[in-house]
C-alpha cells in the first residue's frame, strides 16, 4: 500500500494512469518540474513543434491534471502564482531544486573550449545548441580563432549532429556519467543560451 503517488511532469498522469486504479486511497501529487504552458508560450516563434493552437491544447491538458491532483509541487513562487491565476484554491507547495556544489574551485584547462552539455529530447536544448554553433561561436572565433564548441548529450537529432560540420564545432554525443568531470575539466567555460524557460532557470 502507498500513502502517495508522485507524478513528475503532468503528462505522466496520462502515461501512468494504472497506478491510480491500483492504489485508490493514495494521495496524488503532481511535481510540475516547471509550468510547461508558461515555457511553451514563451517559445512561440522559436520552436517548430508548437504554435498557438498546440499551446492552448497543451495548456488545457496540463491544467486538467492539476485540477485533478490532490497536491501540486512547484519550484518557485512565480510558478505557484501562474497556477493560482488559473485554478482558484489549488493546493500548492513550493519544493525547490537544491543542488550541492561538487567543486568550489576553478582550474584553467588552458584551452579555449566552450562546452554545451544537455539532453536533446528537451527542445530548448536544441534551440540553445543551434544558437551557440551558428550565431555565437563565429563571433567568438573572429577574436579567438582556436575557440572550439563541444556539443555533448544524448538523443541528438540530425540537425544537431550536422553542426559538427561547422568550423570549430565538435559533436561528442552521449557522455557516460563517469566521463562528465573530465569533459568539464577540458573546457574553459560551459554556456547555455536560453531563449525561453520556466521554473527556476537551473541552467
mmCIF file of C-alpha atoms in Angstrom:
data_model
loop_
_atom_site.group_PDB
_atom_site.id
_atom_site.type_symbol
_atom_site.label_atom_id
_atom_site.label_comp_id
_atom_site.label_asym_id
_atom_site.label_seq_id
_atom_site.Cartn_x
_atom_site.Cartn_y
_atom_site.Cartn_z
ATOM 1 C CA UNK A 1 0.000 0.000 0.000
ATOM 2 C CA UNK A 2 1.158 3.539 -0.735
ATOM 3 C CA UNK A 3 0.298 6.786 1.017
ATOM 4 C CA UNK A 4 1.117 8.907 -2.009
ATOM 5 C CA UNK A 5 1.880 8.685 -5.717
ATOM 6 C CA UNK A 6 4.058 11.439 -7.187
ATOM 7 C CA UNK A 7 3.752 12.155 -10.895
ATOM 8 C CA UNK A 8 6.732 14.043 -12.288
ATOM 9 C CA UNK A 9 5.633 16.217 -15.250
ATOM 10 C CA UNK A 10 1.921 16.477 -15.886
ATOM 11 C CA UNK A 11 1.852 14.143 -18.893
ATOM 12 C CA UNK A 12 2.905 11.121 -16.838
ATOM 13 C CA UNK A 13 -0.563 11.400 -15.279
ATOM 14 C CA UNK A 14 -1.862 10.047 -18.580
ATOM 15 C CA UNK A 15 1.025 7.666 -19.278
ATOM 16 C CA UNK A 16 0.881 6.007 -15.835
ATOM 17 C CA UNK A 17 -2.829 6.121 -15.108
ATOM 18 C CA UNK A 18 -2.884 2.480 -13.968
ATOM 19 C CA UNK A 19 -1.384 3.358 -10.569
ATOM 20 C CA UNK A 20 -4.411 5.442 -9.640
ATOM 21 C CA UNK A 21 -6.571 2.353 -10.139
ATOM 22 C CA UNK A 22 -4.230 0.082 -8.202
ATOM 23 C CA UNK A 23 -3.960 2.431 -5.213
ATOM 24 C CA UNK A 24 -7.243 4.357 -4.996
ATOM 25 C CA UNK A 25 -6.539 5.632 -1.456
ATOM 26 C CA UNK A 26 -3.159 7.174 -2.267
ATOM 27 C CA UNK A 27 -2.727 10.935 -2.266
ATOM 28 C CA UNK A 28 -1.986 12.097 -5.805
ATOM 29 C CA UNK A 29 0.823 14.640 -6.099
ATOM 30 C CA UNK A 30 1.971 16.246 -9.358
ATOM 31 C CA UNK A 31 5.536 17.554 -9.432
ATOM 32 C CA UNK A 32 5.348 20.165 -12.190
ATOM 33 C CA UNK A 33 9.164 20.446 -12.588
ATOM 34 C CA UNK A 34 8.262 23.641 -14.405
ATOM 35 C CA UNK A 35 5.000 25.057 -15.688
ATOM 36 C CA UNK A 36 5.005 23.770 -19.236
ATOM 37 C CA UNK A 37 2.432 26.153 -20.685
ATOM 38 C CA UNK A 38 4.455 29.148 -19.449
ATOM 39 C CA UNK A 39 7.617 27.849 -21.125
ATOM 40 C CA UNK A 40 5.764 26.885 -24.300
ATOM 41 C CA UNK A 41 4.077 30.278 -24.609
ATOM 42 C CA UNK A 42 7.480 31.968 -24.301
ATOM 43 C CA UNK A 43 8.759 29.638 -27.025
ATOM 44 C CA UNK A 44 6.157 30.566 -29.645
ATOM 45 C CA UNK A 45 8.029 31.546 -32.794
ATOM 46 C CA UNK A 46 11.238 29.842 -31.665
ATOM 47 C CA UNK A 47 10.137 26.214 -31.733
ATOM 48 C CA UNK A 48 8.796 24.477 -34.815
ATOM 49 C CA UNK A 49 6.944 21.918 -32.676
ATOM 50 C CA UNK A 50 4.425 24.344 -31.204
ATOM 51 C CA UNK A 51 2.048 27.032 -32.424
ATOM 52 C CA UNK A 52 -0.758 28.985 -30.764
ATOM 53 C CA UNK A 53 -3.315 26.179 -31.183
ATOM 54 C CA UNK A 54 -0.974 23.468 -29.901
ATOM 55 C CA UNK A 55 -0.009 25.647 -26.939
ATOM 56 C CA UNK A 56 -3.670 26.144 -25.979
ATOM 57 C CA UNK A 57 -4.319 22.408 -26.312
ATOM 58 C CA UNK A 58 -1.319 21.514 -24.136
ATOM 59 C CA UNK A 59 -2.242 24.133 -21.544
ATOM 60 C CA UNK A 60 -5.756 22.694 -21.243
ATOM 61 C CA UNK A 61 -4.359 19.188 -20.681
ATOM 62 C CA UNK A 62 -1.856 20.437 -18.106
ATOM 63 C CA UNK A 63 -4.488 22.382 -16.164
ATOM 64 C CA UNK A 64 -6.824 19.379 -16.226
ATOM 65 C CA UNK A 65 -4.161 17.303 -14.453
ATOM 66 C CA UNK A 66 -3.517 19.984 -11.834
ATOM 67 C CA UNK A 67 -7.251 20.276 -11.119
ATOM 68 C CA UNK A 68 -7.482 16.523 -10.507
ATOM 69 C CA UNK A 69 -4.381 16.280 -8.291
ATOM 70 C CA UNK A 70 -4.597 16.356 -4.502
ATOM 71 C CA UNK A 71 -1.462 18.494 -4.268
ATOM 72 C CA UNK A 72 0.759 20.306 -6.764
ATOM 73 C CA UNK A 73 4.502 20.809 -6.313
ATOM 74 C CA UNK A 74 6.230 23.764 -7.971
ATOM 75 C CA UNK A 75 9.796 25.035 -7.791
ATOM 76 C CA UNK A 76 9.123 28.753 -7.433
ATOM 77 C CA UNK A 77 6.573 31.288 -6.228
ATOM 78 C CA UNK A 78 6.261 32.524 -9.806
ATOM 79 C CA UNK A 79 5.101 29.075 -10.914
ATOM 80 C CA UNK A 80 2.704 28.883 -7.973
ATOM 81 C CA UNK A 81 1.235 32.260 -8.950
ATOM 82 C CA UNK A 82 0.744 31.058 -12.540
ATOM 83 C CA UNK A 83 -1.331 28.090 -11.353
ATOM 84 C CA UNK A 84 -3.291 30.092 -8.785
ATOM 85 C CA UNK A 85 -4.268 32.510 -11.562
ATOM 86 C CA UNK A 86 -5.855 29.590 -13.423
ATOM 87 C CA UNK A 87 -7.089 27.342 -10.576
ATOM 88 C CA UNK A 88 -8.642 29.042 -7.580
ATOM 89 C CA UNK A 89 -7.851 27.295 -4.312
ATOM 90 C CA UNK A 90 -5.242 24.899 -5.736
ATOM 91 C CA UNK A 91 -3.219 23.121 -3.034
ATOM 92 C CA UNK A 92 0.338 24.085 -3.987
ATOM 93 C CA UNK A 93 3.648 23.514 -2.209
ATOM 94 C CA UNK A 94 6.972 25.032 -3.271
ATOM 95 C CA UNK A 95 9.536 22.214 -3.429
ATOM 96 C CA UNK A 96 12.574 23.887 -4.898
ATOM 97 C CA UNK A 97 15.526 22.312 -6.655
ATOM 98 C CA UNK A 98 18.568 22.121 -4.393
ATOM 99 C CA UNK A 99 21.965 21.032 -5.676
ATOM 100 C CA UNK A 100 25.133 20.585 -3.648
ATOM 101 C CA UNK A 101 28.178 22.281 -5.144
ATOM 102 C CA UNK A 102 30.546 19.494 -6.134
ATOM 103 C CA UNK A 103 33.583 21.726 -6.642
ATOM 104 C CA UNK A 104 34.204 25.224 -5.427
ATOM 105 C CA UNK A 105 37.451 25.968 -7.260
ATOM 106 C CA UNK A 106 38.179 26.597 -10.918
ATOM 107 C CA UNK A 107 41.219 25.182 -12.693
ATOM 108 C CA UNK A 108 42.138 26.763 -16.021
ATOM 109 C CA UNK A 109 42.320 23.942 -18.602
ATOM 110 C CA UNK A 110 44.495 26.133 -20.851
ATOM 111 C CA UNK A 111 42.096 25.578 -23.747
ATOM 112 C CA UNK A 112 39.527 27.771 -25.435
ATOM 113 C CA UNK A 113 36.910 25.044 -25.396
ATOM 114 C CA UNK A 114 33.275 26.024 -24.876
ATOM 115 C CA UNK A 115 31.045 23.242 -23.591
ATOM 116 C CA UNK A 116 27.365 22.669 -24.155
ATOM 117 C CA UNK A 117 26.000 19.576 -22.386
ATOM 118 C CA UNK A 118 22.310 18.720 -22.481
ATOM 119 C CA UNK A 119 19.736 16.118 -23.453
ATOM 120 C CA UNK A 120 18.248 16.803 -26.871
ATOM 121 C CA UNK A 121 14.809 15.410 -26.188
ATOM 122 C CA UNK A 122 14.274 18.739 -24.443
ATOM 123 C CA UNK A 123 13.584 21.176 -27.274
ATOM 124 C CA UNK A 124 15.109 24.304 -25.620
ATOM 125 C CA UNK A 125 18.464 22.474 -25.678
ATOM 126 C CA UNK A 126 18.215 22.020 -29.444
ATOM 127 C CA UNK A 127 17.489 25.710 -29.798
ATOM 128 C CA UNK A 128 20.365 26.613 -27.480
ATOM 129 C CA UNK A 129 22.909 24.418 -29.282
ATOM 130 C CA UNK A 130 21.984 25.857 -32.678
ATOM 131 C CA UNK A 131 22.257 29.442 -31.426
ATOM 132 C CA UNK A 132 25.658 28.652 -29.928
ATOM 133 C CA UNK A 133 27.033 26.971 -33.042
ATOM 134 C CA UNK A 134 25.536 29.169 -35.730
ATOM 135 C CA UNK A 135 25.349 32.618 -34.160
ATOM 136 C CA UNK A 136 27.594 32.939 -31.120
ATOM 137 C CA UNK A 137 30.635 30.807 -31.991
ATOM 138 C CA UNK A 138 31.503 32.641 -35.256
ATOM 139 C CA UNK A 139 31.605 35.931 -33.321
ATOM 140 C CA UNK A 140 33.913 34.387 -30.715
ATOM 141 C CA UNK A 141 36.200 32.822 -33.339
ATOM 142 C CA UNK A 142 36.561 36.193 -35.054
ATOM 143 C CA UNK A 143 38.578 37.238 -31.981
ATOM 144 C CA UNK A 144 39.727 33.831 -30.696
ATOM 145 C CA UNK A 145 40.379 31.689 -33.810
ATOM 146 C CA UNK A 146 41.109 28.485 -31.885
ATOM 147 C CA UNK A 147 37.926 28.593 -29.854
ATOM 148 C CA UNK A 148 36.090 25.270 -30.090
ATOM 149 C CA UNK A 149 32.495 24.413 -29.233
ATOM 150 C CA UNK A 150 31.925 20.914 -27.839
ATOM 151 C CA UNK A 151 28.335 19.701 -28.153
ATOM 152 C CA UNK A 152 27.618 16.777 -25.849
ATOM 153 C CA UNK A 153 24.486 14.967 -24.767
ATOM 154 C CA UNK A 154 22.140 12.135 -25.627
ATOM 155 C CA UNK A 155 19.357 11.775 -28.192
ATOM 156 C CA UNK A 156 20.688 14.385 -30.610
ATOM 157 C CA UNK A 157 18.708 14.711 -33.856
ATOM 158 C CA UNK A 158 20.478 15.041 -37.197
ATOM 159 C CA UNK A 159 20.192 18.838 -37.103
ATOM 160 C CA UNK A 160 22.433 18.817 -34.015
ATOM 161 C CA UNK A 161 24.840 16.154 -35.295
ATOM 162 C CA UNK A 162 25.254 18.125 -38.536
ATOM 163 C CA UNK A 163 26.524 21.145 -36.601
ATOM 164 C CA UNK A 164 29.784 19.185 -36.373
ATOM 165 C CA UNK A 165 30.385 20.253 -39.988
ATOM 166 C CA UNK A 166 30.735 23.885 -38.950
ATOM 167 C CA UNK A 167 34.188 25.332 -38.294
ATOM 168 C CA UNK A 168 35.146 24.971 -34.661
ATOM 169 C CA UNK A 169 32.262 22.667 -33.678
ATOM 170 C CA UNK A 170 32.835 19.168 -32.338
ATOM 171 C CA UNK A 171 29.867 16.878 -31.680
ATOM 172 C CA UNK A 172 30.531 14.294 -28.948
ATOM 173 C CA UNK A 173 27.038 12.886 -28.334
ATOM 174 C CA UNK A 174 26.206 10.782 -25.288
ATOM 175 C CA UNK A 175 28.637 11.031 -22.361
ATOM 176 C CA UNK A 176 28.803 8.429 -19.602
ATOM 177 C CA UNK A 177 28.317 9.820 -16.089
ATOM 178 C CA UNK A 178 31.828 8.886 -15.054
ATOM 179 C CA UNK A 179 33.256 10.828 -18.028
ATOM 180 C CA UNK A 180 31.428 14.087 -17.345
ATOM 181 C CA UNK A 181 34.031 15.501 -14.896
ATOM 182 C CA UNK A 182 36.811 15.137 -17.467
ATOM 183 C CA UNK A 183 34.594 16.795 -20.074
ATOM 184 C CA UNK A 184 34.263 19.831 -17.825
ATOM 185 C CA UNK A 185 37.964 19.785 -16.950
ATOM 186 C CA UNK A 186 38.939 20.217 -20.618
ATOM 187 C CA UNK A 187 36.530 23.121 -21.093
ATOM 188 C CA UNK A 188 37.294 26.773 -20.377
ATOM 189 C CA UNK A 189 33.624 27.612 -19.917
ATOM 190 C CA UNK A 190 30.209 25.926 -20.059
ATOM 191 C CA UNK A 191 27.441 28.019 -21.554
ATOM 192 C CA UNK A 192 23.716 27.610 -22.205
ATOM 193 C CA UNK A 193 21.839 30.333 -24.091
ATOM 194 C CA UNK A 194 18.168 30.116 -23.083
ATOM 195 C CA UNK A 195 15.601 31.877 -25.232
ATOM 196 C CA UNK A 196 12.678 30.755 -23.086
ATOM 197 C CA UNK A 197 12.028 28.802 -19.929
ATOM 198 C CA UNK A 198 10.024 28.462 -16.741
ATOM 199 C CA UNK A 199 10.712 27.119 -13.265
ATOM 200 C CA UNK A 200 13.902 28.453 -11.663
ATOM 201 C CA UNK A 201 16.179 28.564 -14.730
ATOM 202 C CA UNK A 202 18.510 25.993 -13.183
ATOM 203 C CA UNK A 203 20.943 26.150 -16.090
#
